[in-house]
PDB file of C-alpha atoms in Angstrom:
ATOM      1  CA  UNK A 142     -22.991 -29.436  22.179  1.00  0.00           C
ATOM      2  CA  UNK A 143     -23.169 -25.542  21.647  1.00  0.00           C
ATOM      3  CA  UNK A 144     -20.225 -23.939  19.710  1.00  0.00           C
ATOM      4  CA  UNK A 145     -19.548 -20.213  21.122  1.00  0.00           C
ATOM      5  CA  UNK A 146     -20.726 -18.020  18.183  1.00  0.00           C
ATOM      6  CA  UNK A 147     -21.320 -14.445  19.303  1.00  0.00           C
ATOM      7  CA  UNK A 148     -22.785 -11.746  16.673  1.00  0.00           C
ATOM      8  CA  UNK A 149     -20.311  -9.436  17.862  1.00  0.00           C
ATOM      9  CA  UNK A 150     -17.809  -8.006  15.787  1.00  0.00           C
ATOM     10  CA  UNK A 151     -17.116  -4.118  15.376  1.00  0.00           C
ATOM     11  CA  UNK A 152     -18.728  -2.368  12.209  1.00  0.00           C
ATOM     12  CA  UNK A 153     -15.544  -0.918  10.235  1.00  0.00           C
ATOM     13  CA  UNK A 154     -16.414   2.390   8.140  1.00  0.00           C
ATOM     14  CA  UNK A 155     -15.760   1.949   4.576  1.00  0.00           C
ATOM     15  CA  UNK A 156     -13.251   4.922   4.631  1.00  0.00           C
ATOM     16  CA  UNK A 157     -11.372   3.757   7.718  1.00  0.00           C
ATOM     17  CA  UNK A 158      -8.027   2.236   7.495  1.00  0.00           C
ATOM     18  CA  UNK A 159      -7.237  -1.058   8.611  1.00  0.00           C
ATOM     19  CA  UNK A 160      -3.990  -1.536   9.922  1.00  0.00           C
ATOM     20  CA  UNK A 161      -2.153  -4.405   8.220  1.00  0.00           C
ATOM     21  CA  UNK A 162      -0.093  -6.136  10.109  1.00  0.00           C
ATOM     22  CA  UNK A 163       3.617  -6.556   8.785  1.00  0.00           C
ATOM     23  CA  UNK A 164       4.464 -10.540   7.687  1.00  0.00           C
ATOM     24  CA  UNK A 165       7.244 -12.018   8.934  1.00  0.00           C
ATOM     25  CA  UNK A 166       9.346 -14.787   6.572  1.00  0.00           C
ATOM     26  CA  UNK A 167      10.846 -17.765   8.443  1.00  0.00           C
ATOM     27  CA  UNK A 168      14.593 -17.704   8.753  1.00  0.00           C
ATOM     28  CA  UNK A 169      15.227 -20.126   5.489  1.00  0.00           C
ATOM     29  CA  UNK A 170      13.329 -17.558   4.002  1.00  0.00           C
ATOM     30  CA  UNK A 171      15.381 -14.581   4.977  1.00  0.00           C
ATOM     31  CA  UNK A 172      18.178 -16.355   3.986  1.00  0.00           C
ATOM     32  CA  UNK A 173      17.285 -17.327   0.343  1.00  0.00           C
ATOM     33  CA  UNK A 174      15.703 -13.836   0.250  1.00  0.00           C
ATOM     34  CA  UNK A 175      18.974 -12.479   1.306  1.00  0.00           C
ATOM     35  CA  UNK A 176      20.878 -14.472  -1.381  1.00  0.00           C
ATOM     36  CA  UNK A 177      19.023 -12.453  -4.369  1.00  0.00           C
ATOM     37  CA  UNK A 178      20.688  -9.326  -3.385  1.00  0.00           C
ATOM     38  CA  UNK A 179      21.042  -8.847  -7.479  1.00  0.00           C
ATOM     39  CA  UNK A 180      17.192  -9.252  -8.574  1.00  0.00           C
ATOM     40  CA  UNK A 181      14.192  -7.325  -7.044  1.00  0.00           C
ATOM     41  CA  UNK A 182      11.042  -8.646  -6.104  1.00  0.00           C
ATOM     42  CA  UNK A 183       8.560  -7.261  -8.614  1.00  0.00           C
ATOM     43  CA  UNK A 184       5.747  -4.376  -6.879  1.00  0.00           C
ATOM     44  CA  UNK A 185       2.528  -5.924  -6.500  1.00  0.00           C
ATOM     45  CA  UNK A 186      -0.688  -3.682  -5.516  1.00  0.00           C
ATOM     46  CA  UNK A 187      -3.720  -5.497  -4.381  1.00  0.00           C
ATOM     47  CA  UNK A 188      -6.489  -2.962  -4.523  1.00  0.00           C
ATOM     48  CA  UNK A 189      -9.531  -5.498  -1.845  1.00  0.00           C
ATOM     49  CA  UNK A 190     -11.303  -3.636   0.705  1.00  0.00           C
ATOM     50  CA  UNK A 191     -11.433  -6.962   2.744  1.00  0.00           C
ATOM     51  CA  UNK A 192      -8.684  -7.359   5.097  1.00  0.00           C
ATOM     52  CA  UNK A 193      -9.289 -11.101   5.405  1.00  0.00           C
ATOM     53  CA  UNK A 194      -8.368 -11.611   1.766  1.00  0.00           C
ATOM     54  CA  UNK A 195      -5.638  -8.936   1.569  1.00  0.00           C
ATOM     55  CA  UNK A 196      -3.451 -10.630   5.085  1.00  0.00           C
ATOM     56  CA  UNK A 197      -4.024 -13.971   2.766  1.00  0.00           C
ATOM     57  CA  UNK A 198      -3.551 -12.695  -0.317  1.00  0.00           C
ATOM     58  CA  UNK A 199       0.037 -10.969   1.222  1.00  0.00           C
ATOM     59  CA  UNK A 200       0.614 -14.527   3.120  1.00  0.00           C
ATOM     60  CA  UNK A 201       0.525 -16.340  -0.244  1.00  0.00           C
ATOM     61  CA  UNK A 202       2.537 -13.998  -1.927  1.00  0.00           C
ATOM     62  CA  UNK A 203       5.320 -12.080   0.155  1.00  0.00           C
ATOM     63  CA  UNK A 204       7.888 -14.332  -0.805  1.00  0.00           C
ATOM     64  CA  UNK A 205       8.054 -13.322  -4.581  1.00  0.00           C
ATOM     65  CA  UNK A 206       6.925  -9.699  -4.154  1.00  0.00           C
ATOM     66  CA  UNK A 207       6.954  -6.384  -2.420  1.00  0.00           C
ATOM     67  CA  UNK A 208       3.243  -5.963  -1.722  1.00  0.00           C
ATOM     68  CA  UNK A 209       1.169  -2.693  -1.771  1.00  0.00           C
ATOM     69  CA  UNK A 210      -2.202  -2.426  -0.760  1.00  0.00           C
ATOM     70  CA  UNK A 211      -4.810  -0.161  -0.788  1.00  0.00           C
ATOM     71  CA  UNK A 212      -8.558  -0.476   0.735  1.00  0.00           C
ATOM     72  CA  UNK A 213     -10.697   1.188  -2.408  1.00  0.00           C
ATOM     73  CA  UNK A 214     -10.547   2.108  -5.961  1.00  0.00           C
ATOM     74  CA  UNK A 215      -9.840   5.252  -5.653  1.00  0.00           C
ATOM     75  CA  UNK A 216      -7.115   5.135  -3.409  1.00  0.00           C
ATOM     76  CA  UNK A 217      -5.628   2.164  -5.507  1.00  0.00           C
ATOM     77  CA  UNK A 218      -5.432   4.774  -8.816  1.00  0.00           C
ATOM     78  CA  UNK A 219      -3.620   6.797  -6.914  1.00  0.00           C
ATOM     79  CA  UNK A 220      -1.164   4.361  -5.193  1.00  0.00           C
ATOM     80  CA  UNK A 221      -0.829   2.571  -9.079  1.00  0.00           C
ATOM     81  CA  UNK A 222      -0.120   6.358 -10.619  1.00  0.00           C
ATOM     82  CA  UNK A 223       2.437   6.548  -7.543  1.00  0.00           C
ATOM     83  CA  UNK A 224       4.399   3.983  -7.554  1.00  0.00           C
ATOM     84  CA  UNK A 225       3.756   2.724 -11.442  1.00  0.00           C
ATOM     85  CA  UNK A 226       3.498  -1.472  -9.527  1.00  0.00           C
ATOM     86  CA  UNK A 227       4.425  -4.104 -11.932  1.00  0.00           C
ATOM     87  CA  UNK A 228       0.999  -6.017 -11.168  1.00  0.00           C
ATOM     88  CA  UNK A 229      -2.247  -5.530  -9.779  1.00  0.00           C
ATOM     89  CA  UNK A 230      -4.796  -7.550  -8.504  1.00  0.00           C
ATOM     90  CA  UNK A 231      -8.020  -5.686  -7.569  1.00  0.00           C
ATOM     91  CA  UNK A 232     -11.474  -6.591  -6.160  1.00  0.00           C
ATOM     92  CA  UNK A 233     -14.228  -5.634  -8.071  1.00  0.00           C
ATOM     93  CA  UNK A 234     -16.935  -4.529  -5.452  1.00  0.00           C
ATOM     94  CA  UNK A 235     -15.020  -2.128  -2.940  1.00  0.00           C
ATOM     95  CA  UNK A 236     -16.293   1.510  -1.566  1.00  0.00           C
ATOM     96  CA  UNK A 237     -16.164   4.459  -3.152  1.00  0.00           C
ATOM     97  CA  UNK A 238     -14.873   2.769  -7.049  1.00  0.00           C
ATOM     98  CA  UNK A 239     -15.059  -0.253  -8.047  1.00  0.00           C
ATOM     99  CA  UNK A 240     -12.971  -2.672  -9.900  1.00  0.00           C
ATOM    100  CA  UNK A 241     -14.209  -2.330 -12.685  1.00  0.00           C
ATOM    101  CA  UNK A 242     -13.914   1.637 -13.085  1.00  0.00           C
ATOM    102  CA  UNK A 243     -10.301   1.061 -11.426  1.00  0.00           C
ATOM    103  CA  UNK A 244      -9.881  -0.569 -14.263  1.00  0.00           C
ATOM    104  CA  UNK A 245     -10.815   1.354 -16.649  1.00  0.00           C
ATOM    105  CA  UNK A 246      -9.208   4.038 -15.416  1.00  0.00           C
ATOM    106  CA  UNK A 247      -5.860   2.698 -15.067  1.00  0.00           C
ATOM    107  CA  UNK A 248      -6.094   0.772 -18.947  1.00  0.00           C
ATOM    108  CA  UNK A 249      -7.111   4.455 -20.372  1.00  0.00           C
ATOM    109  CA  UNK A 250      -3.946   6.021 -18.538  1.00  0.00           C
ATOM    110  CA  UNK A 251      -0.903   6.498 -20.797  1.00  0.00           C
ATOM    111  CA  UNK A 252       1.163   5.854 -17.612  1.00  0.00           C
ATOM    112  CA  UNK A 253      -0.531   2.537 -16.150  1.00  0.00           C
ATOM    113  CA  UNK A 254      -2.022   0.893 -19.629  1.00  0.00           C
ATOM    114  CA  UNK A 255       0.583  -1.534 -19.715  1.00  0.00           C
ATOM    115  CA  UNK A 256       0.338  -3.090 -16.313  1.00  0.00           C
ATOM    116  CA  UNK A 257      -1.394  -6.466 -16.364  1.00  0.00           C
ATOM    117  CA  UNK A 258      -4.172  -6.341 -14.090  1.00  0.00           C
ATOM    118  CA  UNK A 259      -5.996  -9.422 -12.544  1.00  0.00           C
ATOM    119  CA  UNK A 260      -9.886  -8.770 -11.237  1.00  0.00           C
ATOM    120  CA  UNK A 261     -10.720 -11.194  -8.452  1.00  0.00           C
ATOM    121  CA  UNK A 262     -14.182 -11.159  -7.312  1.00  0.00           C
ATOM    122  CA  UNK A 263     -17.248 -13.172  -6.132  1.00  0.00           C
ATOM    123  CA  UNK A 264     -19.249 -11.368  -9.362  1.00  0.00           C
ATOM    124  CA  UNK A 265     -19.129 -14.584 -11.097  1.00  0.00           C
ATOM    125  CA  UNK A 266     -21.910 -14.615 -13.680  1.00  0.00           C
ATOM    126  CA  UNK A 267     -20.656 -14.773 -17.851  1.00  0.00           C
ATOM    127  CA  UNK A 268     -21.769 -10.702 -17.793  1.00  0.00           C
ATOM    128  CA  UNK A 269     -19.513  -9.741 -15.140  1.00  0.00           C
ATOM    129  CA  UNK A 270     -16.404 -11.394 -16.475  1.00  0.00           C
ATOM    130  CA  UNK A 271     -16.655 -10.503 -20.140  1.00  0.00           C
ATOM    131  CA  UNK A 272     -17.424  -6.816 -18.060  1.00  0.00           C
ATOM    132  CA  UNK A 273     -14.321  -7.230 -16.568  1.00  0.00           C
ATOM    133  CA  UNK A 274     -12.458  -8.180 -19.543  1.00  0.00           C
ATOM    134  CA  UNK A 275     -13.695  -5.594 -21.609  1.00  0.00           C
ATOM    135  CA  UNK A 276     -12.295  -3.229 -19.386  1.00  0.00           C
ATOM    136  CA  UNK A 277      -9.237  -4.131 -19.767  1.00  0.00           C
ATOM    137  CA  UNK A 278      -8.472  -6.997 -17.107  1.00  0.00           C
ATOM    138  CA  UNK A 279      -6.036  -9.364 -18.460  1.00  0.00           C
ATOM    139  CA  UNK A 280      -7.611 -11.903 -16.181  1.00  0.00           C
ATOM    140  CA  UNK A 281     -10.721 -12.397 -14.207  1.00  0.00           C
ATOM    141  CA  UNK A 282     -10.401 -15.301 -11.123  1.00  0.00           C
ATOM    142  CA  UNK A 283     -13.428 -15.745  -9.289  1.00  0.00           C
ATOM    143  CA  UNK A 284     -13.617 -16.361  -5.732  1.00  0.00           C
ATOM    144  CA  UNK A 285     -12.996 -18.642  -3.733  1.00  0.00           C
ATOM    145  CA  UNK A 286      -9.340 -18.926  -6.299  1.00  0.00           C
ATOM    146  CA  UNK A 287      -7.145 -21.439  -6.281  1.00  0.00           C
ATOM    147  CA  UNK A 288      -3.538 -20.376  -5.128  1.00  0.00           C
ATOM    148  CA  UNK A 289      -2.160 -22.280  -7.781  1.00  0.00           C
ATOM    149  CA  UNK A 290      -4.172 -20.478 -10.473  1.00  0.00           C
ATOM    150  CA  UNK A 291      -2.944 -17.041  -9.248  1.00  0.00           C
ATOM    151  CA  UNK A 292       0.273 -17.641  -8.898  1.00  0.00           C
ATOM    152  CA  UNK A 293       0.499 -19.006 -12.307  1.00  0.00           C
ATOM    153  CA  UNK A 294      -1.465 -16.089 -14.023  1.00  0.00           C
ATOM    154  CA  UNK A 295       0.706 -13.700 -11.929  1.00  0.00           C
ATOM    155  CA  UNK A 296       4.147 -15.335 -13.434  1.00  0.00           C
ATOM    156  CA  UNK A 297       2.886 -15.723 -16.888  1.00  0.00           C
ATOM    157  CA  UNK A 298       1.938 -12.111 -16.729  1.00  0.00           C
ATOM    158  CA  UNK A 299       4.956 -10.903 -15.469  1.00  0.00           C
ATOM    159  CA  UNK A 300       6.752 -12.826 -17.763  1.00  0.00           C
ATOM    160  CA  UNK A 301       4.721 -11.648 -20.941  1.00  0.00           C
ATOM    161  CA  UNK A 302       5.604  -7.699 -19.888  1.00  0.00           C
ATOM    162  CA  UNK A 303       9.173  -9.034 -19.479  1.00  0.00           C
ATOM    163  CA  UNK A 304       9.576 -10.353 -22.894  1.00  0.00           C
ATOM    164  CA  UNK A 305       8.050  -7.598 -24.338  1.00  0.00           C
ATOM    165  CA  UNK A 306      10.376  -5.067 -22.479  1.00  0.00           C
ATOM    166  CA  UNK A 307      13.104  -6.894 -23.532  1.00  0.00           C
ATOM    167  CA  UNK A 308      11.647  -6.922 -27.510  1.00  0.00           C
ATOM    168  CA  UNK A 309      10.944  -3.280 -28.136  1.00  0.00           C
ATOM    169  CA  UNK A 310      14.599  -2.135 -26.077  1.00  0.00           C
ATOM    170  CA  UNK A 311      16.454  -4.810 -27.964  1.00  0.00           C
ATOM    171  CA  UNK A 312      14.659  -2.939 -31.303  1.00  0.00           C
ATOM    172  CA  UNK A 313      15.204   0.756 -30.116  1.00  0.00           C
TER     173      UNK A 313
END
């Protein structure tokens, strides 16, 4: 029994986009989505340069948020500094910046330090993560994740920010 495994696929430059393909919800979907006509969907910017993890990282999560993506660090500072997302999850090795220095960069910026950002990587060693967190990351999830993990850190960091937002306007 052979299996039909071909070492084929075509090299992708690290500066060329990859065209993501727009997700569909099912109609019960559209429906409830339709129903919260008076709440939002928070911004969420996922900063991978993989498109295999960014379609299922979108997949898991287009039902709660309006998803932004970007393929590098670089591109991702300027997309966050854009469009000021609520959350952010980034990869930590990506072309041309890495996670790490998005991070960084983003926590030392009077206009992004407050959004909680979540570093997901394969870098898994006790260095890396206390790297990651001394950056700035408010979490560090190591891949392969658990979909249950993220979603939770994503909702108890969104609802952290929203507590505090409500706080310091309720004190001004």
């Amino acid at each position: 029994l052979a299996f039909p495994i071909q070492n084929k696929a075509a090299l992708v430059s690290p500066t060329e986009d990859y065209n993501f393909k727009k997700l569909r919800q099912s109609k019960d979907l559209e429906a409830a989505a339709s129903n919260l006509t008076n709440q939002e969907f928070p911004i969420l910017l996922i900063i991978e340069d993989n498109a295999d993890v960014t379609y299922y990282l979108q997949t898991c999560l287009q039902h709660q948020y309006q998803i932004l993506t970007s393929r590098n660090g670089k591109e991702g500072i300027e997309k966050a500094l854009e469009t000021l997302p609520d959350l952010i999850i980034s990869d930590v090795m990506m072309p041309v910046m890495d996670g790490f220095e998005v991070c960084a960069a983003l926590k030392e910026n009077e206009r992004t330090s407050h959004i909680p950002i979540i570093l997901l990587t394969a870098k898994a060693t006790p260095e890396d993560k206390l790297t990651g967190l001394h950056q700035g990351a408010d979490a560090y999830l190591i891949k392969p994740f658990e979909k249950a993990e993220l979603m939770i850190r994503l909702n108890n960091l969104l609802s952290t920010r929203k507590n505090l937002q409500e706080k310091f306007s309720n004190e001004a």
